[in-house]
Amino acid sequence: MIPLNEYLKNPCGTLSIPYWKNKNIITPEHIKVVHQIDYSAEDFSDFTDEPYFRLIHRLESIETFFLDGFYARTAEPEDIPLIVELINKSYMDISVSLEQISALTQLDVYDKNLWIIVYDKKTDSAVGCGIADFDGEAREGVLEWIQILPQYRGRKIGRLIVSELLCRMIGKADFATVSGKVNNASKPEILYRKCGFTGDDVWHILCRKD
């Protein structure tokens, strides 16, 4: 178990996941998690490899981003079915259930103000959403779900969602983190860097081959 004071010195380089998750997750024996500094393909040839980037935002300078034709509002508990629908329509390889998303509201890191939905003003229809956590112990904000319907991508809605969540963390969190697959075809890392996230930490999630 990594002490909190050690984690806070270098969150993204110390752990592959947020501090609160590390306290609650036990890594299975067939999986190894290795930082890029310690990784060599030759040393782990018996494992499949999925690299993840992990970035940090110090919340010292946040651009308030406005996007004509769209607006964001706080999601209410009754909006969870809509959020599930948006997530499932936004991915080809991910499917979540109402129970899975509802369970997130029971976690200690749940913060209602960090659940948002974005609407198209012309049609008044939901086109994307964002979910972030807040760990009061580490004073860390964590971006978890950022998704935009496929037909609305390329219109800077992702930037609106991320910027809105970051602004809502001001005065509460000391920093924010986000992670994602390095090899994701949609290149989410580009979005996060445009919104002020920095860092070069990459973690390899290694699963032993059968």
Short mmCIF file of C-alpha atoms in Angstrom, two decimals:
data_model
loop_
_atom_site.label_atom_id
_atom_site.label_comp_id
_atom_site.label_asym_id
_atom_site.label_seq_id
_atom_site.Cartn_x
_atom_site.Cartn_y
_atom_site.Cartn_z
CA MET A 1 0.00 0.00 0.00
CA ILE A 2 1.49 3.32 -1.13
CA PRO A 3 1.30 6.04 1.58
CA LEU A 4 -0.79 9.04 0.59
CA ASN A 5 2.08 11.49 1.01
CA GLU A 6 4.18 9.45 -1.43
CA TYR A 7 1.34 9.29 -3.94
CA LEU A 8 0.80 13.04 -3.85
CA LYS A 9 4.43 13.72 -4.78
CA ASN A 10 3.88 12.13 -8.19
CA PRO A 11 0.37 10.70 -8.65
CA CYS A 12 0.68 9.52 -12.24
CA GLY A 13 4.17 8.12 -11.85
CA THR A 14 3.50 6.35 -8.56
CA LEU A 15 0.28 4.48 -9.38
CA SER A 16 -1.46 3.41 -12.56
CA ILE A 17 -4.85 4.21 -11.01
CA PRO A 18 -6.20 6.88 -8.63
CA TYR A 19 -5.28 6.58 -4.96
CA TRP A 20 -8.80 5.66 -3.83
CA LYS A 21 -9.00 2.79 -6.31
CA ASN A 22 -5.63 1.44 -5.26
CA LYS A 23 -6.96 1.03 -1.72
CA ASN A 24 -9.84 -1.10 -2.92
CA ILE A 25 -8.48 -3.16 -5.81
CA ILE A 26 -6.37 -6.31 -5.59
CA THR A 27 -4.46 -7.10 -8.79
CA PRO A 28 -5.07 -10.72 -9.91
CA GLU A 29 -2.04 -13.01 -10.00
CA HIS A 30 -2.12 -13.36 -13.79
CA ILE A 31 -1.89 -9.58 -14.29
CA LYS A 32 1.10 -7.32 -13.85
CA VAL A 33 1.10 -3.52 -13.91
CA VAL A 34 4.41 -2.02 -14.98
CA HIS A 35 5.47 1.59 -15.58
CA GLN A 36 7.11 2.42 -18.90
CA ILE A 37 10.43 3.02 -17.13
CA ASP A 38 10.53 -0.63 -16.02
CA TYR A 39 8.98 -2.15 -19.14
CA SER A 40 10.72 -4.24 -21.77
CA ALA A 41 8.82 -6.30 -24.33
CA GLU A 42 11.45 -9.02 -24.11
CA ASP A 43 11.04 -9.34 -20.35
CA PHE A 44 7.28 -9.78 -20.65
CA SER A 45 7.00 -11.89 -23.80
CA ASP A 46 4.64 -14.27 -21.98
CA PHE A 47 2.10 -11.48 -21.51
CA THR A 48 -0.29 -9.54 -23.69
CA ASP A 49 0.22 -5.80 -23.31
CA GLU A 50 -2.27 -2.92 -23.15
CA PRO A 51 -0.53 0.42 -22.49
CA TYR A 52 -2.40 3.25 -20.78
CA PHE A 53 -1.43 6.91 -20.52
CA ARG A 54 -2.01 8.75 -17.27
CA LEU A 55 -2.11 12.56 -17.20
CA ILE A 56 -2.45 15.24 -14.53
CA HIS A 57 -3.97 18.72 -14.35
CA ARG A 58 -2.93 20.97 -11.46
CA LEU A 59 -6.11 23.08 -11.77
CA GLU A 60 -4.05 26.27 -11.61
CA SER A 61 -5.10 27.60 -15.01
CA ILE A 62 -8.37 26.40 -16.52
CA GLU A 63 -9.84 27.79 -19.69
CA THR A 64 -13.58 28.41 -19.45
CA PHE A 65 -14.75 26.94 -22.72
CA PHE A 66 -18.00 27.96 -24.39
CA LEU A 67 -19.43 26.27 -27.45
CA ASP A 68 -22.16 27.92 -29.49
CA GLY A 69 -25.24 25.77 -29.86
CA PHE A 70 -24.55 23.51 -26.88
CA TYR A 71 -24.91 23.68 -23.12
CA ALA A 72 -24.12 21.47 -20.12
CA ARG A 73 -26.25 20.80 -17.06
CA THR A 74 -25.84 18.76 -13.89
CA ALA A 75 -27.25 15.26 -14.22
CA GLU A 76 -29.94 14.23 -11.74
CA PRO A 77 -30.41 10.67 -10.40
CA GLU A 78 -33.34 10.20 -12.76
CA ASP A 79 -30.98 10.88 -15.69
CA ILE A 80 -29.00 7.67 -15.14
CA PRO A 81 -30.93 5.71 -17.83
CA LEU A 82 -30.10 8.50 -20.28
CA ILE A 83 -26.42 8.38 -19.30
CA VAL A 84 -26.39 4.60 -19.82
CA GLU A 85 -27.92 5.11 -23.25
CA LEU A 86 -25.33 7.75 -24.18
CA ILE A 87 -22.43 5.57 -23.08
CA ASN A 88 -23.68 2.51 -24.97
CA LYS A 89 -24.34 4.51 -28.14
CA SER A 90 -20.89 6.09 -27.97
CA TYR A 91 -18.86 2.87 -28.02
CA MET A 92 -18.69 -0.17 -30.25
CA ASP A 93 -16.77 -2.31 -27.75
CA ILE A 94 -18.24 -1.21 -24.40
CA SER A 95 -21.65 -1.87 -22.93
CA VAL A 96 -22.78 -0.82 -19.47
CA SER A 97 -25.92 -1.61 -17.51
CA LEU A 98 -28.20 0.57 -15.45
CA GLU A 99 -27.03 -1.30 -12.36
CA GLN A 100 -23.36 -0.62 -13.11
CA ILE A 101 -23.78 3.13 -13.53
CA SER A 102 -26.22 3.42 -10.64
CA ALA A 103 -23.67 1.71 -8.38
CA LEU A 104 -21.24 4.57 -9.00
CA THR A 105 -23.53 6.90 -7.07
CA GLN A 106 -23.03 4.77 -3.94
CA LEU A 107 -19.25 5.20 -3.88
CA ASP A 108 -17.56 7.54 -1.40
CA VAL A 109 -16.05 9.44 -4.35
CA TYR A 110 -19.46 10.20 -5.91
CA ASP A 111 -20.07 13.92 -6.38
CA LYS A 112 -23.36 14.86 -8.02
CA ASN A 113 -21.90 18.11 -9.32
CA LEU A 114 -19.37 16.16 -11.37
CA TRP A 115 -21.98 14.33 -13.43
CA ILE A 116 -23.02 16.39 -16.46
CA ILE A 117 -24.99 16.03 -19.68
CA VAL A 118 -24.48 18.16 -22.80
CA TYR A 119 -27.39 19.17 -25.00
CA ASP A 120 -27.80 20.42 -28.55
CA LYS A 121 -29.76 23.67 -28.22
CA LYS A 122 -31.43 23.25 -31.63
CA THR A 123 -32.93 19.85 -30.91
CA ASP A 124 -32.77 19.96 -27.08
CA SER A 125 -31.40 16.43 -27.25
CA ALA A 126 -28.57 14.94 -25.20
CA VAL A 127 -25.40 14.47 -27.26
CA GLY A 128 -22.78 13.62 -24.66
CA CYS A 129 -22.00 13.31 -20.98
CA GLY A 130 -19.18 13.29 -18.48
CA ILE A 131 -18.64 11.66 -15.09
CA ALA A 132 -15.85 12.51 -12.67
CA ASP A 133 -15.05 11.39 -9.12
CA PHE A 134 -13.76 13.39 -6.17
CA ASP A 135 -11.55 11.77 -3.56
CA GLY A 136 -11.67 13.99 -0.49
CA GLU A 137 -8.75 12.24 1.18
CA ALA A 138 -6.32 12.88 -1.67
CA ARG A 139 -8.21 15.97 -2.87
CA GLU A 140 -8.08 14.42 -6.31
CA GLY A 141 -10.59 14.82 -9.11
CA VAL A 142 -10.74 11.87 -11.50
CA LEU A 143 -12.24 11.99 -14.99
CA GLU A 144 -13.93 8.64 -15.57
CA TRP A 145 -16.47 8.74 -18.41
CA ILE A 146 -16.24 11.24 -21.26
CA GLN A 147 -18.35 10.34 -24.26
CA ILE A 148 -19.95 12.02 -27.25
CA LEU A 149 -22.38 10.44 -29.68
CA PRO A 150 -20.56 9.45 -32.90
CA GLN A 151 -22.55 11.85 -35.09
CA TYR A 152 -21.51 14.79 -32.91
CA ARG A 153 -17.78 14.11 -32.74
CA GLY A 154 -15.34 16.61 -34.17
CA ARG A 155 -17.38 19.58 -32.91
CA LYS A 156 -15.38 20.28 -29.71
CA ILE A 157 -18.05 18.85 -27.43
CA GLY A 158 -15.44 16.74 -25.67
CA ARG A 159 -13.51 19.88 -24.84
CA LEU A 160 -16.67 21.45 -23.45
CA ILE A 161 -17.28 18.43 -21.19
CA VAL A 162 -13.71 18.24 -19.88
CA SER A 163 -13.42 21.98 -19.29
CA GLU A 164 -16.77 22.06 -17.49
CA LEU A 165 -15.75 19.25 -15.16
CA LEU A 166 -12.40 20.88 -14.40
CA CYS A 167 -14.07 24.19 -13.59
CA ARG A 168 -16.40 22.40 -11.19
CA MET A 169 -13.38 21.00 -9.33
CA ILE A 170 -11.92 24.40 -8.54
CA GLY A 171 -11.82 25.11 -4.81
CA LYS A 172 -12.42 21.44 -4.06
CA ALA A 173 -9.68 19.35 -5.66
CA ASP A 174 -5.97 20.15 -5.69
CA PHE A 175 -5.44 18.29 -8.95
CA ALA A 176 -7.20 16.10 -11.49
CA THR A 177 -6.10 12.94 -13.28
CA VAL A 178 -7.26 11.02 -16.31
CA SER A 179 -6.16 7.86 -18.08
CA GLY A 180 -6.96 5.98 -21.25
CA LYS A 181 -5.70 3.45 -23.75
CA VAL A 182 -2.64 4.61 -25.66
CA ASN A 183 -3.82 2.72 -28.74
CA ASN A 184 -7.38 4.07 -28.72
CA ALA A 185 -8.25 4.95 -32.32
CA SER A 186 -10.07 8.12 -31.20
CA LYS A 187 -6.86 9.46 -29.57
CA PRO A 188 -8.46 10.86 -26.38
CA GLU A 189 -5.03 11.91 -25.10
CA ILE A 190 -5.04 14.75 -27.64
CA LEU A 191 -8.27 16.12 -26.16
CA TYR A 192 -7.00 16.01 -22.60
CA ARG A 193 -3.76 17.77 -23.49
CA LYS A 194 -5.70 20.52 -25.26
CA CYS A 195 -7.59 20.99 -21.99
CA GLY A 196 -4.37 21.46 -19.99
CA PHE A 197 -3.45 17.95 -18.85
CA THR A 198 0.27 17.18 -18.87
CA GLY A 199 2.66 14.30 -18.24
CA ASP A 200 4.34 11.42 -20.01
CA ASP A 201 3.54 8.48 -17.73
CA VAL A 202 2.54 5.24 -19.46
CA TRP A 203 1.55 2.08 -17.59
CA HIS A 204 1.48 -1.37 -19.16
CA ILE A 205 -1.34 -3.68 -18.10
CA LEU A 206 0.10 -7.12 -18.74
CA CYS A 207 -2.02 -10.27 -18.82
CA ARG A 208 -0.29 -13.66 -18.81
CA LYS A 209 -0.98 -15.62 -21.97
CA ASP A 210 -2.72 -19.00 -21.63
#
